[in-house]
PDB file of C-alpha atoms and ligand atoms in Angstrom:
ATOM      1  CA  MET A 195      13.828   9.689 -17.567  1.00  0.00           C
ATOM      2  CA  ALA A 196      13.598  13.093 -14.919  1.00  0.00           C
ATOM      3  CA  ASP A 197      10.533  13.689 -14.310  1.00  0.00           C
ATOM      4  CA  GLY A 198       7.783  11.162 -11.118  1.00  0.00           C
ATOM      5  CA  LYS A 199       7.721   8.586 -13.108  1.00  0.00           C
ATOM      6  CA  ASP A 200      11.832   8.112 -12.473  1.00  0.00           C
ATOM      7  CA  THR A 201      12.178   4.022 -11.395  1.00  0.00           C
ATOM      8  CA  ALA A 202      15.280   4.152 -11.274  1.00  0.00           C
ATOM      9  CA  ARG A 203      14.937   7.448  -8.646  1.00  0.00           C
ATOM     10  CA  LYS A 204      13.633   4.209  -5.264  1.00  0.00           C
ATOM     11  CA  ASP A 205      14.308   1.344  -6.247  1.00  0.00           C
ATOM     12  CA  TRP A 206      11.519  -1.257  -6.200  1.00  0.00           C
ATOM     13  CA  SER A 207      10.904  -3.846  -2.903  1.00  0.00           C
ATOM     14  CA  ALA A 208      10.893  -7.564  -4.718  1.00  0.00           C
ATOM     15  CA  ASN A 209       9.574  -8.481  -1.020  1.00  0.00           C
ATOM     16  CA  GLN A 210       6.689  -5.752  -1.272  1.00  0.00           C
ATOM     17  CA  TYR A 211       5.980  -6.542  -4.857  1.00  0.00           C
ATOM     18  CA  LEU A 212       6.194 -10.559  -4.211  1.00  0.00           C
ATOM     19  CA  LYS A 213       3.353 -10.386  -1.204  1.00  0.00           C
ATOM     20  CA  PHE A 214       0.338 -10.526  -4.076  1.00  0.00           C
ATOM     21  CA  GLU A 215       2.763 -13.489  -5.909  1.00  0.00           C
ATOM     22  CA  LYS A 216       0.379 -15.416  -6.791  1.00  0.00           C
ATOM     23  CA  GLN A 217      -2.440 -13.189  -8.289  1.00  0.00           C
ATOM     24  CA  ARG A 218       0.451 -10.994  -9.935  1.00  0.00           C
ATOM     25  CA  THR A 219       1.788 -14.145 -11.815  1.00  0.00           C
ATOM     26  CA  ARG A 220      -1.770 -15.753 -13.077  1.00  0.00           C
ATOM     27  CA  PRO A 221      -2.203 -13.213 -16.339  1.00  0.00           C
ATOM     28  CA  ALA A 222       1.814 -13.576 -17.003  1.00  0.00           C
ATOM     29  CA  ARG A 223       0.211 -17.052 -17.504  1.00  0.00           C
ATOM     30  CA  ASP A 224      -2.866 -15.874 -18.668  1.00  0.00           C
ATOM     31  CA  LEU A 225      -0.744 -14.032 -21.145  1.00  0.00           C
ATOM     32  CA  LEU A 226       1.998 -17.026 -22.662  1.00  0.00           C
ATOM     33  CA  ALA A 227      -0.873 -19.806 -23.052  1.00  0.00           C
ATOM     34  CA  GLN A 228      -1.994 -17.374 -26.386  1.00  0.00           C
ATOM     35  CA  VAL A 229       1.563 -17.248 -27.393  1.00  0.00           C
ATOM     36  CA  PRO A 230       0.874 -18.618 -31.293  1.00  0.00           C
ATOM     37  CA  LEU A 231       4.691 -20.230 -31.814  1.00  0.00           C
ATOM     38  CA  ASP A 232       4.342 -22.788 -34.473  1.00  0.00           C
ATOM     39  CA  GLN A 233       7.490 -24.781 -32.534  1.00  0.00           C
ATOM     40  CA  PRO A 234       9.264 -24.190 -28.747  1.00  0.00           C
ATOM     41  CA  PRO A 235      11.960 -21.087 -29.144  1.00  0.00           C
ATOM     42  CA  ARG A 236      14.872 -21.389 -29.399  1.00  0.00           C
ATOM     43  CA  ARG A 237      15.801 -17.510 -27.610  1.00  0.00           C
ATOM     44  CA  VAL A 238      13.561 -16.060 -25.477  1.00  0.00           C
ATOM     45  CA  LEU A 239      13.883 -12.459 -23.464  1.00  0.00           C
ATOM     46  CA  ASP A 240      11.958 -11.732 -20.161  1.00  0.00           C
ATOM     47  CA  VAL A 241      11.760  -7.427 -20.305  1.00  0.00           C
ATOM     48  CA  GLY A 242      11.210  -6.438 -16.878  1.00  0.00           C
ATOM     49  CA  CYS A 243      11.471  -9.791 -15.305  1.00  0.00           C
ATOM     50  CA  GLY A 244      11.244  -8.461 -11.932  1.00  0.00           C
ATOM     51  CA  PRO A 245      12.018 -11.151  -9.129  1.00  0.00           C
ATOM     52  CA  GLY A 246      11.988 -13.674 -11.596  1.00  0.00           C
ATOM     53  CA  ASN A 247       8.588 -14.959 -10.619  1.00  0.00           C
ATOM     54  CA  SER A 248       7.775 -14.271 -14.792  1.00  0.00           C
ATOM     55  CA  THR A 249      11.231 -15.836 -16.156  1.00  0.00           C
ATOM     56  CA  GLU A 250       9.978 -19.008 -14.436  1.00  0.00           C
ATOM     57  CA  ILE A 251       7.037 -19.487 -15.760  1.00  0.00           C
ATOM     58  CA  LEU A 252       8.705 -19.536 -19.219  1.00  0.00           C
ATOM     59  CA  ARG A 253      10.896 -21.423 -17.686  1.00  0.00           C
ATOM     60  CA  GLU A 254       8.489 -24.670 -16.927  1.00  0.00           C
ATOM     61  CA  GLN A 255       7.340 -24.194 -20.182  1.00  0.00           C
ATOM     62  CA  TYR A 256      10.481 -24.309 -22.097  1.00  0.00           C
ATOM     63  CA  PRO A 257      13.053 -25.871 -21.066  1.00  0.00           C
ATOM     64  CA  ALA A 258      15.156 -26.346 -23.695  1.00  0.00           C
ATOM     65  CA  ALA A 259      14.989 -22.252 -24.612  1.00  0.00           C
ATOM     66  CA  ALA A 260      17.924 -19.758 -24.288  1.00  0.00           C
ATOM     67  CA  ILE A 261      16.084 -17.431 -21.697  1.00  0.00           C
ATOM     68  CA  GLU A 262      17.414 -14.300 -20.380  1.00  0.00           C
ATOM     69  CA  GLY A 263      15.608 -11.436 -18.132  1.00  0.00           C
ATOM     70  CA  ILE A 264      16.621  -7.876 -17.697  1.00  0.00           C
ATOM     71  CA  ASP A 265      15.407  -5.652 -15.437  1.00  0.00           C
ATOM     72  CA  SER A 266      16.093  -2.070 -14.368  1.00  0.00           C
ATOM     73  CA  SER A 267      16.297  -2.704 -10.463  1.00  0.00           C
ATOM     74  CA  PRO A 268      18.493  -4.296  -8.527  1.00  0.00           C
ATOM     75  CA  ASP A 269      16.799  -5.427  -6.126  1.00  0.00           C
ATOM     76  CA  MET A 270      14.387  -7.091  -8.487  1.00  0.00           C
ATOM     77  CA  ILE A 271      17.360  -8.585 -10.196  1.00  0.00           C
ATOM     78  CA  ALA A 272      18.745 -10.076  -7.109  1.00  0.00           C
ATOM     79  CA  LYS A 273      16.017 -11.821  -6.113  1.00  0.00           C
ATOM     80  CA  ALA A 274      15.553 -12.882  -9.970  1.00  0.00           C
ATOM     81  CA  GLY A 275      19.618 -14.164 -10.142  1.00  0.00           C
ATOM     82  CA  LYS A 276      18.969 -16.644  -6.553  1.00  0.00           C
ATOM     83  CA  ARG A 277      15.647 -18.112  -7.317  1.00  0.00           C
ATOM     84  CA  LEU A 278      16.969 -19.373 -11.049  1.00  0.00           C
ATOM     85  CA  PRO A 279      20.390 -19.447 -10.854  1.00  0.00           C
ATOM     86  CA  ASP A 280      21.303 -20.911 -14.602  1.00  0.00           C
ATOM     87  CA  ILE A 281      19.413 -17.779 -16.097  1.00  0.00           C
ATOM     88  CA  PRO A 282      21.449 -14.956 -16.995  1.00  0.00           C
ATOM     89  CA  PHE A 283      19.556 -11.325 -15.775  1.00  0.00           C
ATOM     90  CA  SER A 284      21.089  -8.165 -16.490  1.00  0.00           C
ATOM     91  CA  VAL A 285      20.299  -4.905 -14.950  1.00  0.00           C
ATOM     92  CA  VAL A 286      18.901  -2.545 -17.631  1.00  0.00           C
ATOM     93  CA  ASP A 287      16.581  -0.353 -19.191  1.00  0.00           C
ATOM     94  CA  LEU A 288      14.772  -1.789 -21.951  1.00  0.00           C
ATOM     95  CA  ARG A 289      14.661   1.572 -23.293  1.00  0.00           C
ATOM     96  CA  THR A 290      18.563   1.413 -24.178  1.00  0.00           C
ATOM     97  CA  TYR A 291      18.524  -2.587 -24.523  1.00  0.00           C
ATOM     98  CA  SER A 292      19.338  -4.457 -27.473  1.00  0.00           C
ATOM     99  CA  PRO A 293      19.954  -8.079 -27.809  1.00  0.00           C
ATOM    100  CA  LYS A 294      22.491  -9.282 -29.480  1.00  0.00           C
ATOM    101  CA  GLU A 295      20.605 -11.914 -31.275  1.00  0.00           C
ATOM    102  CA  PRO A 296      16.730 -11.966 -32.940  1.00  0.00           C
ATOM    103  CA  GLN A 297      14.746 -13.520 -30.239  1.00  0.00           C
ATOM    104  CA  ASP A 298      11.716 -16.074 -30.923  1.00  0.00           C
ATOM    105  CA  LEU A 299       9.378 -14.669 -28.127  1.00  0.00           C
ATOM    106  CA  ILE A 300       9.493 -11.009 -26.375  1.00  0.00           C
ATOM    107  CA  PHE A 301       7.760 -11.722 -23.028  1.00  0.00           C
ATOM    108  CA  SER A 302       7.166  -8.311 -20.619  1.00  0.00           C
ATOM    109  CA  ASN A 303       4.523  -8.709 -17.925  1.00  0.00           C
ATOM    110  CA  ALA A 304       2.996  -6.337 -15.890  1.00  0.00           C
ATOM    111  CA  VAL A 305       6.078  -3.615 -17.278  1.00  0.00           C
ATOM    112  CA  LEU A 306       5.397  -1.408 -19.866  1.00  0.00           C
ATOM    113  CA  HIS A 307       3.060   0.706 -18.229  1.00  0.00           C
ATOM    114  CA  TRP A 308       5.881   2.680 -16.313  1.00  0.00           C
ATOM    115  CA  LEU A 309       7.212   4.509 -19.040  1.00  0.00           C
ATOM    116  CA  ARG A 310       5.801   7.953 -20.630  1.00  0.00           C
ATOM    117  CA  ALA A 311       3.328   7.494 -22.660  1.00  0.00           C
ATOM    118  CA  ASP A 312       5.242   9.200 -25.857  1.00  0.00           C
ATOM    119  CA  GLU A 313       7.666   6.583 -24.994  1.00  0.00           C
ATOM    120  CA  ARG A 314       5.734   3.314 -24.815  1.00  0.00           C
ATOM    121  CA  ILE A 315       4.314   2.941 -28.715  1.00  0.00           C
ATOM    122  CA  PRO A 316       7.828   3.120 -30.213  1.00  0.00           C
ATOM    123  CA  THR A 317       9.819   1.331 -27.652  1.00  0.00           C
ATOM    124  CA  MET A 318       7.072  -1.947 -28.596  1.00  0.00           C
ATOM    125  CA  ARG A 319       8.114  -1.047 -31.831  1.00  0.00           C
ATOM    126  CA  ARG A 320      12.102  -2.071 -31.180  1.00  0.00           C
ATOM    127  CA  MET A 321      10.773  -4.713 -29.342  1.00  0.00           C
ATOM    128  CA  VAL A 322       8.868  -5.825 -32.469  1.00  0.00           C
ATOM    129  CA  GLU A 323      12.054  -5.192 -34.598  1.00  0.00           C
ATOM    130  CA  TRP A 324      15.104  -7.353 -31.783  1.00  0.00           C
ATOM    131  CA  LEU A 325      12.054 -10.509 -32.545  1.00  0.00           C
ATOM    132  CA  ARG A 326      12.913 -12.992 -35.549  1.00  0.00           C
ATOM    133  CA  PRO A 327      10.173 -13.098 -39.106  1.00  0.00           C
ATOM    134  CA  GLY A 328       7.964 -14.520 -37.010  1.00  0.00           C
ATOM    135  CA  GLY A 329       8.423 -14.455 -34.200  1.00  0.00           C
ATOM    136  CA  VAL A 330       6.679 -13.288 -30.728  1.00  0.00           C
ATOM    137  CA  LEU A 331       6.176 -10.143 -29.187  1.00  0.00           C
ATOM    138  CA  ALA A 332       3.588 -10.982 -25.516  1.00  0.00           C
ATOM    139  CA  ILE A 333       3.112  -8.534 -23.347  1.00  0.00           C
ATOM    140  CA  GLN A 334       0.579  -7.257 -20.620  1.00  0.00           C
ATOM    141  CA  VAL A 335      -0.508  -4.351 -18.347  1.00  0.00           C
ATOM    142  CA  PRO A 336      -2.937  -2.966 -15.896  1.00  0.00           C
ATOM    143  CA  ASP A 337      -5.141  -0.666 -17.468  1.00  0.00           C
ATOM    144  CA  ASN A 338      -6.561   0.865 -14.014  1.00  0.00           C
ATOM    145  CA  TYR A 339      -5.757   4.790 -14.501  1.00  0.00           C
ATOM    146  CA  LEU A 340      -9.633   5.202 -14.173  1.00  0.00           C
ATOM    147  CA  GLU A 341      -9.415   2.300 -11.205  1.00  0.00           C
ATOM    148  CA  LYS A 342     -11.170   3.388  -8.046  1.00  0.00           C
ATOM    149  CA  SER A 343      -7.649   2.328  -6.529  1.00  0.00           C
ATOM    150  CA  HIS A 344      -6.293   5.391  -8.617  1.00  0.00           C
ATOM    151  CA  ALA A 345      -7.917   7.430  -8.683  1.00  0.00           C
ATOM    152  CA  ALA A 346      -7.790   7.251  -5.204  1.00  0.00           C
ATOM    153  CA  MET A 347      -4.253   8.031  -4.410  1.00  0.00           C
ATOM    154  CA  ARG A 348      -4.052  10.904  -7.447  1.00  0.00           C
ATOM    155  CA  ALA A 349      -7.573  12.594  -4.923  1.00  0.00           C
ATOM    156  CA  VAL A 350      -4.610  11.588  -2.253  1.00  0.00           C
ATOM    157  CA  ALA A 351      -1.917  13.665  -3.553  1.00  0.00           C
ATOM    158  CA  GLU A 352      -4.212  16.738  -4.589  1.00  0.00           C
ATOM    159  CA  GLU A 353      -5.679  17.050  -1.569  1.00  0.00           C
ATOM    160  CA  GLY A 354      -2.932  16.734   1.619  1.00  0.00           C
ATOM    161  CA  PRO A 355      -0.156  18.949   2.739  1.00  0.00           C
ATOM    162  CA  TRP A 356       2.022  17.156  -0.015  1.00  0.00           C
ATOM    163  CA  ALA A 357       0.545  18.509  -3.147  1.00  0.00           C
ATOM    164  CA  PRO A 358       3.400  21.069  -3.943  1.00  0.00           C
ATOM    165  CA  VAL A 359       5.791  18.298  -3.545  1.00  0.00           C
ATOM    166  CA  LEU A 360       3.878  15.382  -5.157  1.00  0.00           C
ATOM    167  CA  GLY A 361       2.290  18.049  -8.639  1.00  0.00           C
ATOM    168  CA  PRO A 362       5.363  18.537 -10.333  1.00  0.00           C
ATOM    169  CA  LEU A 363       6.511  15.282 -10.150  1.00  0.00           C
ATOM    170  CA  LYS A 364       2.895  13.847 -11.655  1.00  0.00           C
ATOM    171  CA  PRO A 365       2.891  10.170  -9.807  1.00  0.00           C
ATOM    172  CA  ALA A 366       0.505   9.051 -11.262  1.00  0.00           C
ATOM    173  CA  LEU A 367       1.447   6.285 -14.297  1.00  0.00           C
ATOM    174  CA  ASP A 368       0.150   8.274 -17.465  1.00  0.00           C
ATOM    175  CA  PRO A 369      -3.305   6.232 -19.111  1.00  0.00           C
ATOM    176  CA  PHE A 370      -2.219   3.150 -20.647  1.00  0.00           C
ATOM    177  CA  GLU A 371      -2.578   3.070 -25.097  1.00  0.00           C
ATOM    178  CA  SER A 372      -6.181   2.406 -26.484  1.00  0.00           C
ATOM    179  CA  PRO A 373      -6.113  -0.635 -28.080  1.00  0.00           C
ATOM    180  CA  GLN A 374      -6.715   1.169 -31.010  1.00  0.00           C
ATOM    181  CA  GLU A 375      -2.991   3.063 -31.100  1.00  0.00           C
ATOM    182  CA  LEU A 376      -1.942  -0.155 -30.127  1.00  0.00           C
ATOM    183  CA  TYR A 377      -3.015  -2.098 -33.206  1.00  0.00           C
ATOM    184  CA  ASP A 378      -2.265   0.863 -35.706  1.00  0.00           C
ATOM    185  CA  GLY A 379       0.773   1.533 -34.199  1.00  0.00           C
ATOM    186  CA  LEU A 380       2.210  -1.978 -34.382  1.00  0.00           C
ATOM    187  CA  ILE A 381       0.129  -4.002 -37.765  1.00  0.00           C
ATOM    188  CA  PRO A 382       2.998  -2.374 -39.475  1.00  0.00           C
ATOM    189  CA  LEU A 383       5.709  -4.254 -38.101  1.00  0.00           C
ATOM    190  CA  CYS A 384       3.690  -7.464 -37.998  1.00  0.00           C
ATOM    191  CA  SER A 385       1.265  -9.806 -39.330  1.00  0.00           C
ATOM    192  CA  ALA A 386      -0.969  -9.865 -36.214  1.00  0.00           C
ATOM    193  CA  VAL A 387      -1.804  -7.765 -33.698  1.00  0.00           C
ATOM    194  CA  ASP A 388      -4.201  -9.692 -30.996  1.00  0.00           C
ATOM    195  CA  ILE A 389      -4.581  -7.164 -28.045  1.00  0.00           C
ATOM    196  CA  TRP A 390      -7.750  -7.628 -25.441  1.00  0.00           C
ATOM    197  CA  HIS A 391      -9.337  -7.342 -21.508  1.00  0.00           C
ATOM    198  CA  THR A 392      -9.497  -8.624 -18.564  1.00  0.00           C
ATOM    199  CA  PHE A 393     -10.665  -7.953 -15.855  1.00  0.00           C
ATOM    200  CA  TYR A 394      -8.896  -9.953 -12.723  1.00  0.00           C
ATOM    201  CA  GLN A 395     -11.360  -9.518  -9.029  1.00  0.00           C
ATOM    202  CA  HIS A 396      -8.845 -10.220  -6.528  1.00  0.00           C
ATOM    203  CA  PRO A 397     -10.733 -11.058  -3.023  1.00  0.00           C
ATOM    204  CA  LEU A 398      -8.328  -9.156   0.061  1.00  0.00           C
ATOM    205  CA  GLU A 399      -7.996  -9.702   3.630  1.00  0.00           C
ATOM    206  CA  ASP A 400      -9.270  -6.187   3.866  1.00  0.00           C
ATOM    207  CA  HIS A 401      -9.380  -2.483   3.389  1.00  0.00           C
ATOM    208  CA  GLN A 402      -5.695  -2.429   4.807  1.00  0.00           C
ATOM    209  CA  GLY A 403      -4.768  -5.147   1.588  1.00  0.00           C
ATOM    210  CA  VAL A 404      -6.008  -2.950  -0.755  1.00  0.00           C
ATOM    211  CA  VAL A 405      -3.286  -0.422   0.027  1.00  0.00           C
ATOM    212  CA  GLU A 406      -0.391  -3.482   0.249  1.00  0.00           C
ATOM    213  CA  TRP A 407      -1.193  -4.525  -3.295  1.00  0.00           C
ATOM    214  CA  VAL A 408      -0.796  -1.107  -4.995  1.00  0.00           C
ATOM    215  CA  LYS A 409       2.395  -0.089  -2.446  1.00  0.00           C
ATOM    216  CA  GLY A 410       4.054  -2.957  -4.348  1.00  0.00           C
ATOM    217  CA  THR A 411       3.479  -1.423  -6.903  1.00  0.00           C
ATOM    218  CA  GLY A 412       1.526   1.790  -8.250  1.00  0.00           C
ATOM    219  CA  LEU A 413       1.541   3.921  -4.777  1.00  0.00           C
ATOM    220  CA  ARG A 414       5.477   4.034  -4.735  1.00  0.00           C
ATOM    221  CA  PRO A 415       5.791   7.396  -6.757  1.00  0.00           C
ATOM    222  CA  PHE A 416       3.714   8.872  -4.402  1.00  0.00           C
ATOM    223  CA  LEU A 417       5.381   7.422  -1.242  1.00  0.00           C
ATOM    224  CA  ASP A 418       9.025   7.188  -2.851  1.00  0.00           C
ATOM    225  CA  PRO A 419       9.480  10.955  -3.019  1.00  0.00           C
ATOM    226  CA  LEU A 420       7.273  11.670   1.271  1.00  0.00           C
ATOM    227  CA  GLY A 421       9.546  11.990   4.039  1.00  0.00           C
ATOM    228  CA  PRO A 422       8.513   9.431   6.216  1.00  0.00           C
ATOM    229  CA  GLU A 423       5.932  11.116   8.078  1.00  0.00           C
ATOM    230  CA  ASP A 424       3.883  12.143   5.674  1.00  0.00           C
ATOM    231  CA  ARG A 425       3.829   8.786   3.737  1.00  0.00           C
ATOM    232  CA  VAL A 426       2.163   7.523   7.280  1.00  0.00           C
ATOM    233  CA  ALA A 427       0.009  10.061   6.687  1.00  0.00           C
ATOM    234  CA  PHE A 428      -0.598   9.785   3.325  1.00  0.00           C
ATOM    235  CA  GLU A 429      -1.258   5.726   3.697  1.00  0.00           C
ATOM    236  CA  LYS A 430      -3.563   6.445   6.151  1.00  0.00           C
ATOM    237  CA  GLU A 431      -5.590   8.924   3.970  1.00  0.00           C
ATOM    238  CA  TYR A 432      -5.997   6.161   1.371  1.00  0.00           C
ATOM    239  CA  LEU A 433      -6.848   4.119   3.963  1.00  0.00           C
ATOM    240  CA  GLU A 434     -10.208   5.820   5.214  1.00  0.00           C
ATOM    241  CA  LYS A 435     -10.955   6.795   0.929  1.00  0.00           C
ATOM    242  CA  LEU A 436     -10.803   3.253   0.570  1.00  0.00           C
ATOM    243  CA  LYS A 437     -12.529   2.329   3.199  1.00  0.00           C
ATOM    244  CA  GLY A 438     -15.356   4.823   1.499  1.00  0.00           C
ATOM    245  CA  LEU A 439     -15.552   3.320  -2.046  1.00  0.00           C
ATOM    246  CA  TYR A 440     -14.425  -0.441  -1.742  1.00  0.00           C
ATOM    247  CA  PRO A 441     -17.907  -2.245  -0.191  1.00  0.00           C
ATOM    248  CA  VAL A 442     -16.418  -4.970   2.195  1.00  0.00           C
ATOM    249  CA  SER A 443     -17.881  -8.755   1.330  1.00  0.00           C
ATOM    250  CA  VAL A 444     -20.254 -11.014   3.360  1.00  0.00           C
ATOM    251  CA  ASP A 445     -16.846 -12.813   4.199  1.00  0.00           C
ATOM    252  CA  GLY A 446     -14.959 -10.054   5.248  1.00  0.00           C
ATOM    253  CA  LYS A 447     -12.942  -9.407   2.227  1.00  0.00           C
ATOM    254  CA  VAL A 448     -12.822  -6.537  -0.218  1.00  0.00           C
ATOM    255  CA  LEU A 449     -12.650  -7.164  -4.103  1.00  0.00           C
ATOM    256  CA  LEU A 450     -10.599  -5.335  -6.382  1.00  0.00           C
ATOM    257  CA  ARG A 451     -10.973  -5.011  -9.867  1.00  0.00           C
ATOM    258  CA  TYR A 452      -8.091  -5.080 -11.603  1.00  0.00           C
ATOM    259  CA  PRO A 453      -7.970  -4.622 -16.120  1.00  0.00           C
ATOM    260  CA  ARG A 454      -5.650  -5.551 -17.797  1.00  0.00           C
ATOM    261  CA  LEU A 455      -4.826  -5.373 -20.941  1.00  0.00           C
ATOM    262  CA  PHE A 456      -3.053  -8.580 -23.130  1.00  0.00           C
ATOM    263  CA  LEU A 457      -1.390  -7.491 -26.298  1.00  0.00           C
ATOM    264  CA  VAL A 458       0.171 -10.017 -28.336  1.00  0.00           C
ATOM    265  CA  ALA A 459       2.316  -9.223 -32.307  1.00  0.00           C
ATOM    266  CA  VAL A 460       3.479 -11.214 -34.840  1.00  0.00           C
ATOM    267  CA  ARG A 461       6.530  -9.074 -36.607  1.00  0.00           C
ATOM    268  CA  ALA A 462       6.081 -10.041 -39.778  1.00  0.00           C
TER     269      ALA A 462
HETATM  270  C1  SAM B 271       5.452  -5.270 -11.852  1.00  0.00           C
HETATM  271  S1  SAM B 271       7.232  -5.915 -12.010  1.00  0.00           S
HETATM  272  C2  SAM B 271       6.547  -6.724 -13.139  1.00  0.00           C
HETATM  273  C3  SAM B 271       8.023  -8.334 -12.868  1.00  0.00           C
HETATM  274  C4  SAM B 271       7.737  -9.206 -13.888  1.00  0.00           C
HETATM  275  N1  SAM B 271       7.711  -9.308 -14.957  1.00  0.00           N
HETATM  276  C5  SAM B 271       5.986  -9.917 -13.464  1.00  0.00           C
HETATM  277  O1  SAM B 271       5.713 -10.056 -14.361  1.00  0.00           O
HETATM  278  O2  SAM B 271       5.704 -10.016 -11.808  1.00  0.00           O
HETATM  279  C6  SAM B 271       7.498  -4.530 -12.852  1.00  0.00           C
HETATM  280  C7  SAM B 271       9.104  -4.248 -13.713  1.00  0.00           C
HETATM  281  O3  SAM B 271       9.197  -3.456 -14.771  1.00  0.00           O
HETATM  282  C8  SAM B 271      10.886  -3.166 -14.549  1.00  0.00           C
HETATM  283  N2  SAM B 271      10.716  -2.307 -15.268  1.00  0.00           N
HETATM  284  C9  SAM B 271      10.741  -1.047 -15.395  1.00  0.00           C
HETATM  285  N3  SAM B 271      10.700   0.117 -15.770  1.00  0.00           N
HETATM  286  C10 SAM B 271      11.116  -0.545 -17.108  1.00  0.00           C
HETATM  287  C11 SAM B 271      12.258  -0.248 -17.657  1.00  0.00           C
HETATM  288  N4  SAM B 271      12.334   1.324 -18.261  1.00  0.00           N
HETATM  289  N5  SAM B 271      13.467  -1.063 -17.466  1.00  0.00           N
HETATM  290  C12 SAM B 271      13.727  -2.670 -17.787  1.00  0.00           C
HETATM  291  N6  SAM B 271      12.659  -2.472 -16.632  1.00  0.00           N
HETATM  292  C13 SAM B 271      12.056  -2.179 -16.078  1.00  0.00           C
HETATM  293  C14 SAM B 271      10.992  -2.442 -13.060  1.00  0.00           C
HETATM  294  O4  SAM B 271      12.114  -2.455 -12.391  1.00  0.00           O
HETATM  295  C15 SAM B 271       9.608  -3.770 -12.299  1.00  0.00           C
HETATM  296  O5  SAM B 271      11.008  -5.092 -11.847  1.00  0.00           O
END
């Protein structure tokens, strides 16, 4: 991608992402619990496997399966390879990838929202075509474009001295497609498409905890293009805005509401 959503422009930090590993892996477990396979899969592909946290739960659930992981980030793949040395991981962009063999399960946790809106449904349709008939595509994405945490990032981007730099880059991820658009896009290839939302409520240490959370993901495209001083100033303004938006709980923590969209499709 040639715009501000090019996730390869600056590499991910696996360490920053893993600061909230437990909370970030829970939706992967919730997604896996809904995979409607009658028998254990033989071939499983973890698309956008990140540091291997989602791959690890696939390995726990399906110890006999041939599991592979792909991700466009070298830092993430290096971490995943250290974590699960017996699993083949490759640095590859899912938009140009095709597996050699038909898959029984394609799992993709917290990845597809990084694509531009016009790429997502065509990519998901291609992913369905990587499956054998009866195979399952299981997807989860944050659905938080309208959340206070994300609206505040966009507001800070528009208000600060960095606006001329960030404006043309359009650093915000596109809002995710609606359940109706997803259903209509996939059902022609599938025997069933199951879509649901879950709202997680994460108690974080304080407002800085919210900053740390999004620094591992959605805030990256806002901070990465800035120089060191602007980056610090942006973070500071963002933190101040969050303080006005999220109350402090009785125990001093801040509840971060985090809506996530789940989709499980069975190839016809
Ligand atoms: C939020 S992490 C998810 C990691 C892991 N699946 C999990 O469950 O926590 C998103 C991952 O998607 C990867 N990614 C984003 N765009 C990608 C693309 N076009 N092709 C392959 N991987 C991509 C990123 O490199 C990153 O590791």
